[in-house]
PDB file of C-alpha atoms and ligand atoms in Angstrom:
ATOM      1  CA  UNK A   1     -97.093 -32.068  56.403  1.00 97.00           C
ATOM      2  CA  UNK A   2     -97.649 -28.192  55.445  1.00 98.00           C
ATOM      3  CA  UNK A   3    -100.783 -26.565  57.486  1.00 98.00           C
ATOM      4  CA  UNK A   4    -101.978 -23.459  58.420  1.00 98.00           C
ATOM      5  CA  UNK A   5    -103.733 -22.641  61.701  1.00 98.00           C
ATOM      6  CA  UNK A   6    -106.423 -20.460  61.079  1.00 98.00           C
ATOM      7  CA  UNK A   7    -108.670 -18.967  64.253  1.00 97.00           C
ATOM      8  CA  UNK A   8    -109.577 -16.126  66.350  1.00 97.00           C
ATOM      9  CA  UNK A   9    -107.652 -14.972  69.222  1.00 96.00           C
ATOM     10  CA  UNK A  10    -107.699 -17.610  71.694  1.00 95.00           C
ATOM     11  CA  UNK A  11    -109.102 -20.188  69.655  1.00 97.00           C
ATOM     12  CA  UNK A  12    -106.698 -22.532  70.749  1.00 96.00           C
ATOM     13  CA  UNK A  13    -103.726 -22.238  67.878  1.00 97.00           C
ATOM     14  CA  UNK A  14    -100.773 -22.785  70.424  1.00 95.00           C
ATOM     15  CA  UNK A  15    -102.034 -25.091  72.332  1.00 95.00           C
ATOM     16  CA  UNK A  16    -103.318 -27.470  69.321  1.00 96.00           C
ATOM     17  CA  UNK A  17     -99.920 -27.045  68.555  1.00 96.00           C
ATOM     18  CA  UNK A  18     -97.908 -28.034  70.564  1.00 93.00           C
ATOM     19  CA  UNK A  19     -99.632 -31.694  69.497  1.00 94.00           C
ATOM     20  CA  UNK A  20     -99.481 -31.777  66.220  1.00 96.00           C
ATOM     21  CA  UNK A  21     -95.580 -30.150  65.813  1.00 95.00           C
ATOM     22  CA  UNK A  22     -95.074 -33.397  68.205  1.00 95.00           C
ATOM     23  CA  UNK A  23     -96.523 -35.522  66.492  1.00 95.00           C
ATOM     24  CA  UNK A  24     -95.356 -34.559  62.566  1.00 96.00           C
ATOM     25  CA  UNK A  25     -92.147 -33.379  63.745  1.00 96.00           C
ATOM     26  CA  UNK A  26     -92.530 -30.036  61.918  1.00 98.00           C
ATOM     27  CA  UNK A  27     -91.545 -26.884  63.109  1.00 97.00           C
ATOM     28  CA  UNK A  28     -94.647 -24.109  64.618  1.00 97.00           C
ATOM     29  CA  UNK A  29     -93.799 -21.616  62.881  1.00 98.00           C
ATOM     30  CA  UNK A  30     -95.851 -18.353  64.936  1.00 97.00           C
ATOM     31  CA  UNK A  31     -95.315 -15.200  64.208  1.00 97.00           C
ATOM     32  CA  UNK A  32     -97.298 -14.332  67.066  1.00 96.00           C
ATOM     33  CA  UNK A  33     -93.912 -15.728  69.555  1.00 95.00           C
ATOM     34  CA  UNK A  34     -91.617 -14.597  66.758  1.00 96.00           C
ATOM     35  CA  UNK A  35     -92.854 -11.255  67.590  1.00 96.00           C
ATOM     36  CA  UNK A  36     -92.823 -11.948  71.311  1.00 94.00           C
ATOM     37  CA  UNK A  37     -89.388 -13.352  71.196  1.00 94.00           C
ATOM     38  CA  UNK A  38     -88.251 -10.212  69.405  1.00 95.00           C
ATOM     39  CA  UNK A  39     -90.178  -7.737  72.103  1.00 94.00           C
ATOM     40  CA  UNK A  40     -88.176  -9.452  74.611  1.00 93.00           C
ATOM     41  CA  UNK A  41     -84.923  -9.167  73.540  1.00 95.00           C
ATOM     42  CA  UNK A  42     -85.094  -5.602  72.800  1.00 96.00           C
ATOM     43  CA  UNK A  43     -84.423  -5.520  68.478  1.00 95.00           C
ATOM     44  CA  UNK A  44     -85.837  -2.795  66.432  1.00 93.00           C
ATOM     45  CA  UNK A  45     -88.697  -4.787  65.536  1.00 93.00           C
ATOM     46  CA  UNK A  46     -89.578  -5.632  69.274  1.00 95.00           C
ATOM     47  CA  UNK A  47     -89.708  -1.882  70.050  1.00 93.00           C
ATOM     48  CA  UNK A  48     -91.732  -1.604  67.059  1.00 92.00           C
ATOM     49  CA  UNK A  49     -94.456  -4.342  67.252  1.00 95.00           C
ATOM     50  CA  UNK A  50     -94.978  -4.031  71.118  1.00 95.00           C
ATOM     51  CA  UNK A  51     -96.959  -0.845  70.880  1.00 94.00           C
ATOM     52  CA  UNK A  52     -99.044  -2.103  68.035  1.00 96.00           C
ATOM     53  CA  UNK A  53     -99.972  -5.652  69.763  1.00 96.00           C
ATOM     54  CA  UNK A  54    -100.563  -4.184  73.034  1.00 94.00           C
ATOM     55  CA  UNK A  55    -103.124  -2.045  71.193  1.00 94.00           C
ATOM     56  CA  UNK A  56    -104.456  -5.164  69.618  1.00 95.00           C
ATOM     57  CA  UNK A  57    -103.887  -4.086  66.081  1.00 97.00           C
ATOM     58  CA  UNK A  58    -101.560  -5.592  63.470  1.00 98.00           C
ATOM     59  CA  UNK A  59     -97.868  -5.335  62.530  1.00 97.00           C
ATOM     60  CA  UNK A  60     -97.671  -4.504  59.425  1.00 97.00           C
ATOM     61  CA  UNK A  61     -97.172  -7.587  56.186  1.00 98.00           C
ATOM     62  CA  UNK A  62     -94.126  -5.998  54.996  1.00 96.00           C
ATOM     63  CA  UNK A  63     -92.347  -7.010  58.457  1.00 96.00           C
ATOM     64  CA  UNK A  64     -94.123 -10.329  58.771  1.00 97.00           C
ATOM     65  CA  UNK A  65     -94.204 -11.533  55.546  1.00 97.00           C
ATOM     66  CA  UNK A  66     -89.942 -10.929  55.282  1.00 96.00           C
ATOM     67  CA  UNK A  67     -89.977 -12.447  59.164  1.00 96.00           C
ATOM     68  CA  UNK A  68     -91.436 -15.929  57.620  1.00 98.00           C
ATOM     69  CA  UNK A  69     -90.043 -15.802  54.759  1.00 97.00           C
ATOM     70  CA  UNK A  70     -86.452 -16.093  56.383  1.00 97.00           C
ATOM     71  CA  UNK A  71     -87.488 -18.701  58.810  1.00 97.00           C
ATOM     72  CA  UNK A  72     -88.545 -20.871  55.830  1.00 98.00           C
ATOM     73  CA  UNK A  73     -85.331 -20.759  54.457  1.00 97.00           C
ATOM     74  CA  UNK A  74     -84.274 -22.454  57.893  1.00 97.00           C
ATOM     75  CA  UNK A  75     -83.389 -26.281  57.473  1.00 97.00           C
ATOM     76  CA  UNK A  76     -86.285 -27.634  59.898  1.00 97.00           C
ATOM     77  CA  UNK A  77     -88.651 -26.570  57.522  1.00 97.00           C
ATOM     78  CA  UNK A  78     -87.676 -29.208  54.926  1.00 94.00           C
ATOM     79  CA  UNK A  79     -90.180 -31.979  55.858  1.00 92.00           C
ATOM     80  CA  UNK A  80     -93.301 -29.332  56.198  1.00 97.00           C
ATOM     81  CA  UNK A  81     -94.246 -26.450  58.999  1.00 98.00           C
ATOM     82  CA  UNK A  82     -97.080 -25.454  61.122  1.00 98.00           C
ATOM     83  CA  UNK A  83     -98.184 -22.230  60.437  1.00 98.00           C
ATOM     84  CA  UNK A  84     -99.964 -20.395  63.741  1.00 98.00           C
ATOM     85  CA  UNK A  85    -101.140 -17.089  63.277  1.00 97.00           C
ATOM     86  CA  UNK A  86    -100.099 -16.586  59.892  1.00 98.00           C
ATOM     87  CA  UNK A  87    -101.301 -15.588  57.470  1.00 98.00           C
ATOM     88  CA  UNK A  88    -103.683 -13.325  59.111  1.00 98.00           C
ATOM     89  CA  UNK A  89    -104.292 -10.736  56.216  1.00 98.00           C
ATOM     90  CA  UNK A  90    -105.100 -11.238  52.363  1.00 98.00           C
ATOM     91  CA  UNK A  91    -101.760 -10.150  51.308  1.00 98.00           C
ATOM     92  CA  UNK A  92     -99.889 -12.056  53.403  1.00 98.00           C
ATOM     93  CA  UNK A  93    -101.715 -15.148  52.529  1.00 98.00           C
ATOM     94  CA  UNK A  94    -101.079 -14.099  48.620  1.00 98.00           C
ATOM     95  CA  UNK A  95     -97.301 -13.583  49.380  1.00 98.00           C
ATOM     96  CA  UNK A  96     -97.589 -17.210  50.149  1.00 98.00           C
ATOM     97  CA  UNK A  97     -99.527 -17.894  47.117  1.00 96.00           C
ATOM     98  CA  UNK A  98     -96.744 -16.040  44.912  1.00 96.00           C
ATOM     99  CA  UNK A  99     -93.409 -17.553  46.039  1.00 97.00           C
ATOM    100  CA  UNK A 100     -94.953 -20.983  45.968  1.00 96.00           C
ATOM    101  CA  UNK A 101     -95.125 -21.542  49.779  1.00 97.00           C
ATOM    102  CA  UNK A 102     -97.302 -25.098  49.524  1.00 97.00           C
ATOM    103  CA  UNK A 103    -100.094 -25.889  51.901  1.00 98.00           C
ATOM    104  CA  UNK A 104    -101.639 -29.764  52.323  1.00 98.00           C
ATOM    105  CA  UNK A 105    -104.079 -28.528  54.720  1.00 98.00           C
ATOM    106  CA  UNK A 106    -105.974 -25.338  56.281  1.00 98.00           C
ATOM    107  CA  UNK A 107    -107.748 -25.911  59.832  1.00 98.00           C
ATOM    108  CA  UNK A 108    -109.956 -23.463  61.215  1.00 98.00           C
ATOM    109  CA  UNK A 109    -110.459 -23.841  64.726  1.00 98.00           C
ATOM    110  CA  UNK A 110    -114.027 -22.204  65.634  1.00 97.00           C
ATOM    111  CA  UNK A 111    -114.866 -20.787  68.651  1.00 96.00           C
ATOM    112  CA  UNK A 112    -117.628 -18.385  69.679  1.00 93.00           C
ATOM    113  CA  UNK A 113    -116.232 -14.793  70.737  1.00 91.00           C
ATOM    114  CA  UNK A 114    -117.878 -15.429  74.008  1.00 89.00           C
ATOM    115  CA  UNK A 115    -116.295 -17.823  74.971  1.00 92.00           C
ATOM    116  CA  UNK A 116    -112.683 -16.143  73.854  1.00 93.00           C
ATOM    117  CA  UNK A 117    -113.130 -13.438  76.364  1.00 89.00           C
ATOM    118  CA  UNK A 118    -113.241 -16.261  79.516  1.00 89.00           C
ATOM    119  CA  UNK A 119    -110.233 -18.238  77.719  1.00 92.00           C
ATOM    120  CA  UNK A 120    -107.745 -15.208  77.749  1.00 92.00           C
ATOM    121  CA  UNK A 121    -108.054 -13.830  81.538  1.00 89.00           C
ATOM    122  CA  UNK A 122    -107.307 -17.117  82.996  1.00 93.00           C
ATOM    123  CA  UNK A 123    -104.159 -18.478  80.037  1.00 94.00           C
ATOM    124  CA  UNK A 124    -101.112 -18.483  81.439  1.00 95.00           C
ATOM    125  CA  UNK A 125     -97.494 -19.109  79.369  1.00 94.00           C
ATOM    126  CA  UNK A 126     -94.045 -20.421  79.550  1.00 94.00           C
ATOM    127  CA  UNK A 127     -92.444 -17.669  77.499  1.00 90.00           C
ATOM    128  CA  UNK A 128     -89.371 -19.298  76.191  1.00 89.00           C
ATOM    129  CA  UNK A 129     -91.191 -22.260  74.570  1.00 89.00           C
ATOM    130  CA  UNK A 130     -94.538 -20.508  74.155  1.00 89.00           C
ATOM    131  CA  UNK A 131     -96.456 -23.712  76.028  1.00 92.00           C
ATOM    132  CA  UNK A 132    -100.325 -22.363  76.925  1.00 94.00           C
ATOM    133  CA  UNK A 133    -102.185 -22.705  79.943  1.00 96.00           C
ATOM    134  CA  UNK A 134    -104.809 -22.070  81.302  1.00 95.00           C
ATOM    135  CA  UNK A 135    -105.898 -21.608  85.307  1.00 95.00           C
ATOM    136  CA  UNK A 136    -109.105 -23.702  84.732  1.00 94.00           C
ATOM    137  CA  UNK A 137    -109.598 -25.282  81.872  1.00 93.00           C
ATOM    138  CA  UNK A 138    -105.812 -26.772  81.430  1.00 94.00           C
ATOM    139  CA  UNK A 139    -103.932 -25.844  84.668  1.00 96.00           C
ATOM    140  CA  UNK A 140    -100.359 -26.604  84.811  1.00 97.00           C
ATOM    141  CA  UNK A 141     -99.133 -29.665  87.276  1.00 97.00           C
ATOM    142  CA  UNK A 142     -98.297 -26.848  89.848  1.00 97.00           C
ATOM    143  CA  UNK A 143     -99.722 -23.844  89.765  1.00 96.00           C
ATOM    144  CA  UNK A 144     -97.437 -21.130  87.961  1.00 97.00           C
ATOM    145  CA  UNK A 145     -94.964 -23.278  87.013  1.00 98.00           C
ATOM    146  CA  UNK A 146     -94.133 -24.892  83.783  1.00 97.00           C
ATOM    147  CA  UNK A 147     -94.734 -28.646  83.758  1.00 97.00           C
ATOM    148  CA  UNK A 148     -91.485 -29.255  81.763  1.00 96.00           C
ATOM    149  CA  UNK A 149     -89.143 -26.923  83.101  1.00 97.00           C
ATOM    150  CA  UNK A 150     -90.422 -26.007  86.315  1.00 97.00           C
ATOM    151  CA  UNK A 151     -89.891 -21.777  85.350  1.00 98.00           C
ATOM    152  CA  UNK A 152     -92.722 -19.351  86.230  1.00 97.00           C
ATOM    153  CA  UNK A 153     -95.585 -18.950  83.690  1.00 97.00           C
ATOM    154  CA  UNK A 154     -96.808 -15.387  82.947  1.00 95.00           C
ATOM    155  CA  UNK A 155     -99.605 -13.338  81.576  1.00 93.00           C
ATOM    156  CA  UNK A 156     -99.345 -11.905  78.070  1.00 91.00           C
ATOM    157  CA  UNK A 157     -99.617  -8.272  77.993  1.00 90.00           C
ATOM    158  CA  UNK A 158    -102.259  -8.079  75.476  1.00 92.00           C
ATOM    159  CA  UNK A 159    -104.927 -10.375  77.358  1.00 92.00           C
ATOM    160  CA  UNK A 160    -106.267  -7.601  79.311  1.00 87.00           C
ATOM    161  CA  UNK A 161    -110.014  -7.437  78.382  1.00 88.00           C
ATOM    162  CA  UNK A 162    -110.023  -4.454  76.355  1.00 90.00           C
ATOM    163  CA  UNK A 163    -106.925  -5.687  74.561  1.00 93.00           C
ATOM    164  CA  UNK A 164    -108.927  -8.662  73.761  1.00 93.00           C
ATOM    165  CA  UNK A 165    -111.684  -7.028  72.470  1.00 93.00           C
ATOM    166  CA  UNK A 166    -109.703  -4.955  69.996  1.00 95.00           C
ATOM    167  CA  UNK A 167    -108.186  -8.320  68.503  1.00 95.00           C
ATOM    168  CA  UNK A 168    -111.025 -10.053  68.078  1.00 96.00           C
ATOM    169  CA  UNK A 169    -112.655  -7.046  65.906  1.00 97.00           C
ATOM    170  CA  UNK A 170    -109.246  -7.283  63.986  1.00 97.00           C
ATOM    171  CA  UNK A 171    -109.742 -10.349  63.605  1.00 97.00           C
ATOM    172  CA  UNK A 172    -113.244 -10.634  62.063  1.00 97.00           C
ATOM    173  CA  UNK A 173    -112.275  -7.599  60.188  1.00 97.00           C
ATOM    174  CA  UNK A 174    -108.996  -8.326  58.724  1.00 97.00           C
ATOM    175  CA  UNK A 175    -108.440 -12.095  59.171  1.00 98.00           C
ATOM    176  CA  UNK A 176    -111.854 -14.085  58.614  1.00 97.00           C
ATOM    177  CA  UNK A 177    -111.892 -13.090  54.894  1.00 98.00           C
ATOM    178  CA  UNK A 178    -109.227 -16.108  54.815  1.00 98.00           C
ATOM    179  CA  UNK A 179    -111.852 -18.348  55.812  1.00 98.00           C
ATOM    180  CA  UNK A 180    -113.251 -17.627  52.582  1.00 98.00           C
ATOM    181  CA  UNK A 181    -110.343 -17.275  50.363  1.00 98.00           C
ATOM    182  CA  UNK A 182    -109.032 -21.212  51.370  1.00 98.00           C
ATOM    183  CA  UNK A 183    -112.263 -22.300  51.503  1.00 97.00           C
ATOM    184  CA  UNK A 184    -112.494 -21.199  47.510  1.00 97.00           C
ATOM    185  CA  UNK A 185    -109.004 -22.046  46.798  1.00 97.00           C
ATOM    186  CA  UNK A 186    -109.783 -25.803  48.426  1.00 97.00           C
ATOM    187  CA  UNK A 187    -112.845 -25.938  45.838  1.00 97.00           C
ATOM    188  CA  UNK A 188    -111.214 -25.290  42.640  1.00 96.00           C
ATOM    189  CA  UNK A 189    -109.436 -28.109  42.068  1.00 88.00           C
ATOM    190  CA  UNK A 190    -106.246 -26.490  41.064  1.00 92.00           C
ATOM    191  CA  UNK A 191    -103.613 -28.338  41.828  1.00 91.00           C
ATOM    192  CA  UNK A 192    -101.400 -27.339  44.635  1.00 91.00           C
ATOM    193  CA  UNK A 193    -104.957 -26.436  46.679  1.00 96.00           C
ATOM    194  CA  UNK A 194    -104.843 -27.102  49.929  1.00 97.00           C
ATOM    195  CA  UNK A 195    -107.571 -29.292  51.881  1.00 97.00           C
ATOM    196  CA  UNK A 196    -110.046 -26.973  53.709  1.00 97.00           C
ATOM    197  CA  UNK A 197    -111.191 -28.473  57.237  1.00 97.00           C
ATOM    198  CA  UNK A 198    -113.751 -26.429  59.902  1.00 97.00           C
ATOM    199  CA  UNK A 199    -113.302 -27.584  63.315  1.00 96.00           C
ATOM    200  CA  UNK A 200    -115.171 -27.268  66.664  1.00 96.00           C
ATOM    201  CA  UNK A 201    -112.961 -25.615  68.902  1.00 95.00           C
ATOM    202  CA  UNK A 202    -115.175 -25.689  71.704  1.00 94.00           C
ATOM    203  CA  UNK A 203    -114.139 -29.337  73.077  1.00 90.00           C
ATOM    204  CA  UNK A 204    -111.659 -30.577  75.509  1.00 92.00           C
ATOM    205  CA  UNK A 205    -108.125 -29.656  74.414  1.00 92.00           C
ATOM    206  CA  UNK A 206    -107.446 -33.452  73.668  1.00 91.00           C
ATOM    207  CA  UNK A 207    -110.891 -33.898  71.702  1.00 91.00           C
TER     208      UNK A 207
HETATM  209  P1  AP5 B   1    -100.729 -14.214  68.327  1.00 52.62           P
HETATM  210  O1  AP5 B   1     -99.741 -14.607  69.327  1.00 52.62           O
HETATM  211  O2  AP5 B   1    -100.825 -14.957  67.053  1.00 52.62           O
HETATM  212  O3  AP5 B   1    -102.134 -14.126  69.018  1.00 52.62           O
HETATM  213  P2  AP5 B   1    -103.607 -14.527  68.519  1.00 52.62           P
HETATM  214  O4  AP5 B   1    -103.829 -14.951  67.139  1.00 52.62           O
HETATM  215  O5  AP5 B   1    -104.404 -13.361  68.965  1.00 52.62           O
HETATM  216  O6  AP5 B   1    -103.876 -15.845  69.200  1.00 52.62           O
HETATM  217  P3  AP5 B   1    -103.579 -16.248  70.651  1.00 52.62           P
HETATM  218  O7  AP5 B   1    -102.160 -16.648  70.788  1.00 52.62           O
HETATM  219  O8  AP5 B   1    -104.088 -15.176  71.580  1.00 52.62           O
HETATM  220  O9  AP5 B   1    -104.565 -17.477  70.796  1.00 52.62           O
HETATM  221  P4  AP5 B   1    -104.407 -18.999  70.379  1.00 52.62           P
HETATM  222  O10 AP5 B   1    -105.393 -19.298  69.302  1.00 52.62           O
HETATM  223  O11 AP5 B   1    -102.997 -19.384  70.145  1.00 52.62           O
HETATM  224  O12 AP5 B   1    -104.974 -19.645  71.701  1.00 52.62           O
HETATM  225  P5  AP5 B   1    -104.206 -20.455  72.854  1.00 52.62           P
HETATM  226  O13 AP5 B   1    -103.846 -21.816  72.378  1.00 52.62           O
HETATM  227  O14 AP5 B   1    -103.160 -19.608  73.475  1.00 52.62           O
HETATM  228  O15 AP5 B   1    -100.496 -12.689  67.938  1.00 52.62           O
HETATM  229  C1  AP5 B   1    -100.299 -11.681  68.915  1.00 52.62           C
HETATM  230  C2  AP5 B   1    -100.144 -10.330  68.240  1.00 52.62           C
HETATM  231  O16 AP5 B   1     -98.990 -10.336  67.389  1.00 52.62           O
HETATM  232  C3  AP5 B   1    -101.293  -9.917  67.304  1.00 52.62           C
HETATM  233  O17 AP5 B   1    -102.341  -9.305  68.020  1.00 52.62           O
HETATM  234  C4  AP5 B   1    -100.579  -8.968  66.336  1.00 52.62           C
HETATM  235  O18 AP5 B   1    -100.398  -7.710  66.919  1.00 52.62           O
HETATM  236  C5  AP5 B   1     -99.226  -9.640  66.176  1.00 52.62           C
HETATM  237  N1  AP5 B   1     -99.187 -10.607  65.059  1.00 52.62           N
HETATM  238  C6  AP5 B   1     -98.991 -11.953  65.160  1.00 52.62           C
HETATM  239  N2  AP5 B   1     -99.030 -12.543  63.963  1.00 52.62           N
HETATM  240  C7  AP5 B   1     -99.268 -11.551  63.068  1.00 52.62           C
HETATM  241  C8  AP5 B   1     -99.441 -11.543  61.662  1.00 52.62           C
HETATM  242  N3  AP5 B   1     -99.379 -12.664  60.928  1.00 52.62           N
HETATM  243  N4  AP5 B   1     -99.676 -10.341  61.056  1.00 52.62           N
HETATM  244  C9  AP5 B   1     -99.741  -9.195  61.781  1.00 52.62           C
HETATM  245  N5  AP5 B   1     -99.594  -9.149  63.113  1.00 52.62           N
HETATM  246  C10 AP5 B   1     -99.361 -10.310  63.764  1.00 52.62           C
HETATM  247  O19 AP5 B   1    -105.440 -20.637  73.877  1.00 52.62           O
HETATM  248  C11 AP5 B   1    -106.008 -19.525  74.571  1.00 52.62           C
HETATM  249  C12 AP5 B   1    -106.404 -19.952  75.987  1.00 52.62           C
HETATM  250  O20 AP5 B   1    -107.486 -20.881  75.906  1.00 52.62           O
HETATM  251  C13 AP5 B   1    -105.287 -20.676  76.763  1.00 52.62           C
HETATM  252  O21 AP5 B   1    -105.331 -20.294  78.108  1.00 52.62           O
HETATM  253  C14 AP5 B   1    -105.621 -22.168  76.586  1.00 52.62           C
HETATM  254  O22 AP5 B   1    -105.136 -22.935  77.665  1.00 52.62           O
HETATM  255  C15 AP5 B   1    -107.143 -22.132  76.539  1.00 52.62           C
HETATM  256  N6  AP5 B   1    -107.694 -23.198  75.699  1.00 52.62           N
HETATM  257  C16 AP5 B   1    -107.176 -23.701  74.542  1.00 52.62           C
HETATM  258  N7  AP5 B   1    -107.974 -24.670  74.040  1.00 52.62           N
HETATM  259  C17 AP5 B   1    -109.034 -24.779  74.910  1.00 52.62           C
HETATM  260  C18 AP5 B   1    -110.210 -25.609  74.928  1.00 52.62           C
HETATM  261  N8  AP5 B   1    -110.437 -26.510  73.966  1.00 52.62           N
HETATM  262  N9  AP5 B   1    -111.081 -25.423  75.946  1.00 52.62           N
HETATM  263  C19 AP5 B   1    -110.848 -24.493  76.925  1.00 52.62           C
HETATM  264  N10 AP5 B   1    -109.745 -23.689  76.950  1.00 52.62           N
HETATM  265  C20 AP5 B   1    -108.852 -23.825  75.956  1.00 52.62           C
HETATM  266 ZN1   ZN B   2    -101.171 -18.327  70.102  1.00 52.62          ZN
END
């Protein structure tokens, strides 16, 4: 199984995740944690992309398309991938296109920015395995505390409100064209197009 997570900020990418990697055993592949992962440990890159996402802008497609392009030459991406976060521009999504990266299925996950805004001040996360929470609306067994590890959850740096803000006008400047462009590609019938499905992101986590 090959998909691609499409949504706004806080639409619930990660945490829809963390399901369906389970249950397809595929890799999540996020360049959202790859860049987190890199901020933390200090790399070029990390220095690099932390003052652009704290600003809520985006690194640029050079770095990310060469960051997934190595990770799909990893072995665990054999029997398909997750995509989350990615693509997020038009020419990322046409590197894809061009070196024959295959997608069975493209989910948007839709969710009104006003409810976005309520969803990012109270998520928490388990950096090391990017797991999501959030204080209300899916609180961990005990409160700041990983429910698999035990380790303290954190807040991301960019989910201060005016962070927020920022990325979801990036977003429906720079990313929602892809709505578009997989909904079109879905429709033509070529073959190697992916499915195209829209869905309510507004529900309980499990609905
Ligand atoms: P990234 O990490 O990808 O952030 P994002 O797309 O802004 O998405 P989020 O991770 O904020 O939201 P999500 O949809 O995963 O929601 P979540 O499940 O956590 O990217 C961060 C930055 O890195 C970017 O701003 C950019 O700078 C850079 N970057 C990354 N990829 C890039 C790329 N391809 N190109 C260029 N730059 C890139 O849920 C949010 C909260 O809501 C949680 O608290 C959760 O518990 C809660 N929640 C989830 N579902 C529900 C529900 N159904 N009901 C109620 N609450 C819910
Ligand atoms: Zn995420």
């Amino acid at each position: 199984m090959r998909l691609i997570l499409l949504g706004a900020p806080g639409a619930g990418k990660g945490t829809q995740a963390t399901y369906i990697k389970e249950k397809y055993g595929i890799p999540q592949i996020s360049t959202g944690d790859m860049l987190r992962a890199a901020v933390k440990a200090g790399t070029e890159l990390g220095l690099a992309a932390k003052k652009v996402m704290d600003a809520g802008g985006l690194v640029s497609d050079d770095i990310i398309i060469g960051l997934v392009k190595d990770r799909l030459k990893e072995p665990d991406c054999a029997n398909g991938y997750l995509f989350d976060g990615f693509p997020r521009t038009i020419p990322q999504a046409d590197a894809m296109k061009e070196a024959g990266v295959a997608i069975d299925y493209v989910l948007e996950i839709d969710v009104p920015d006003e409810a976005i805004i309520e969803r990012m001040s109270g998520r928490r996360v388990h950096p090391a395995s990017g797991r999501t929470y959030h204080v209300k609306f899916n609180p961990p067994k005990v409160e700041g505390k990983d429910d698999v590890t035990g380790e303290e959850l954190i807040q991301r740096d960019d989910d201060k409100e005016d962070t927020v803000k920022k990325r979801l006008q990036v977003y429906h400047d720079q990313t929602e064209v892809l709505v578009d462009y997989y909904n079109k590609w879905a429709q033509s019938g070529q073959p190697g197009a992916p499915k195209y499905r829209k869905i309510a992101g507004v529900g309980p986590v499990e609905a």
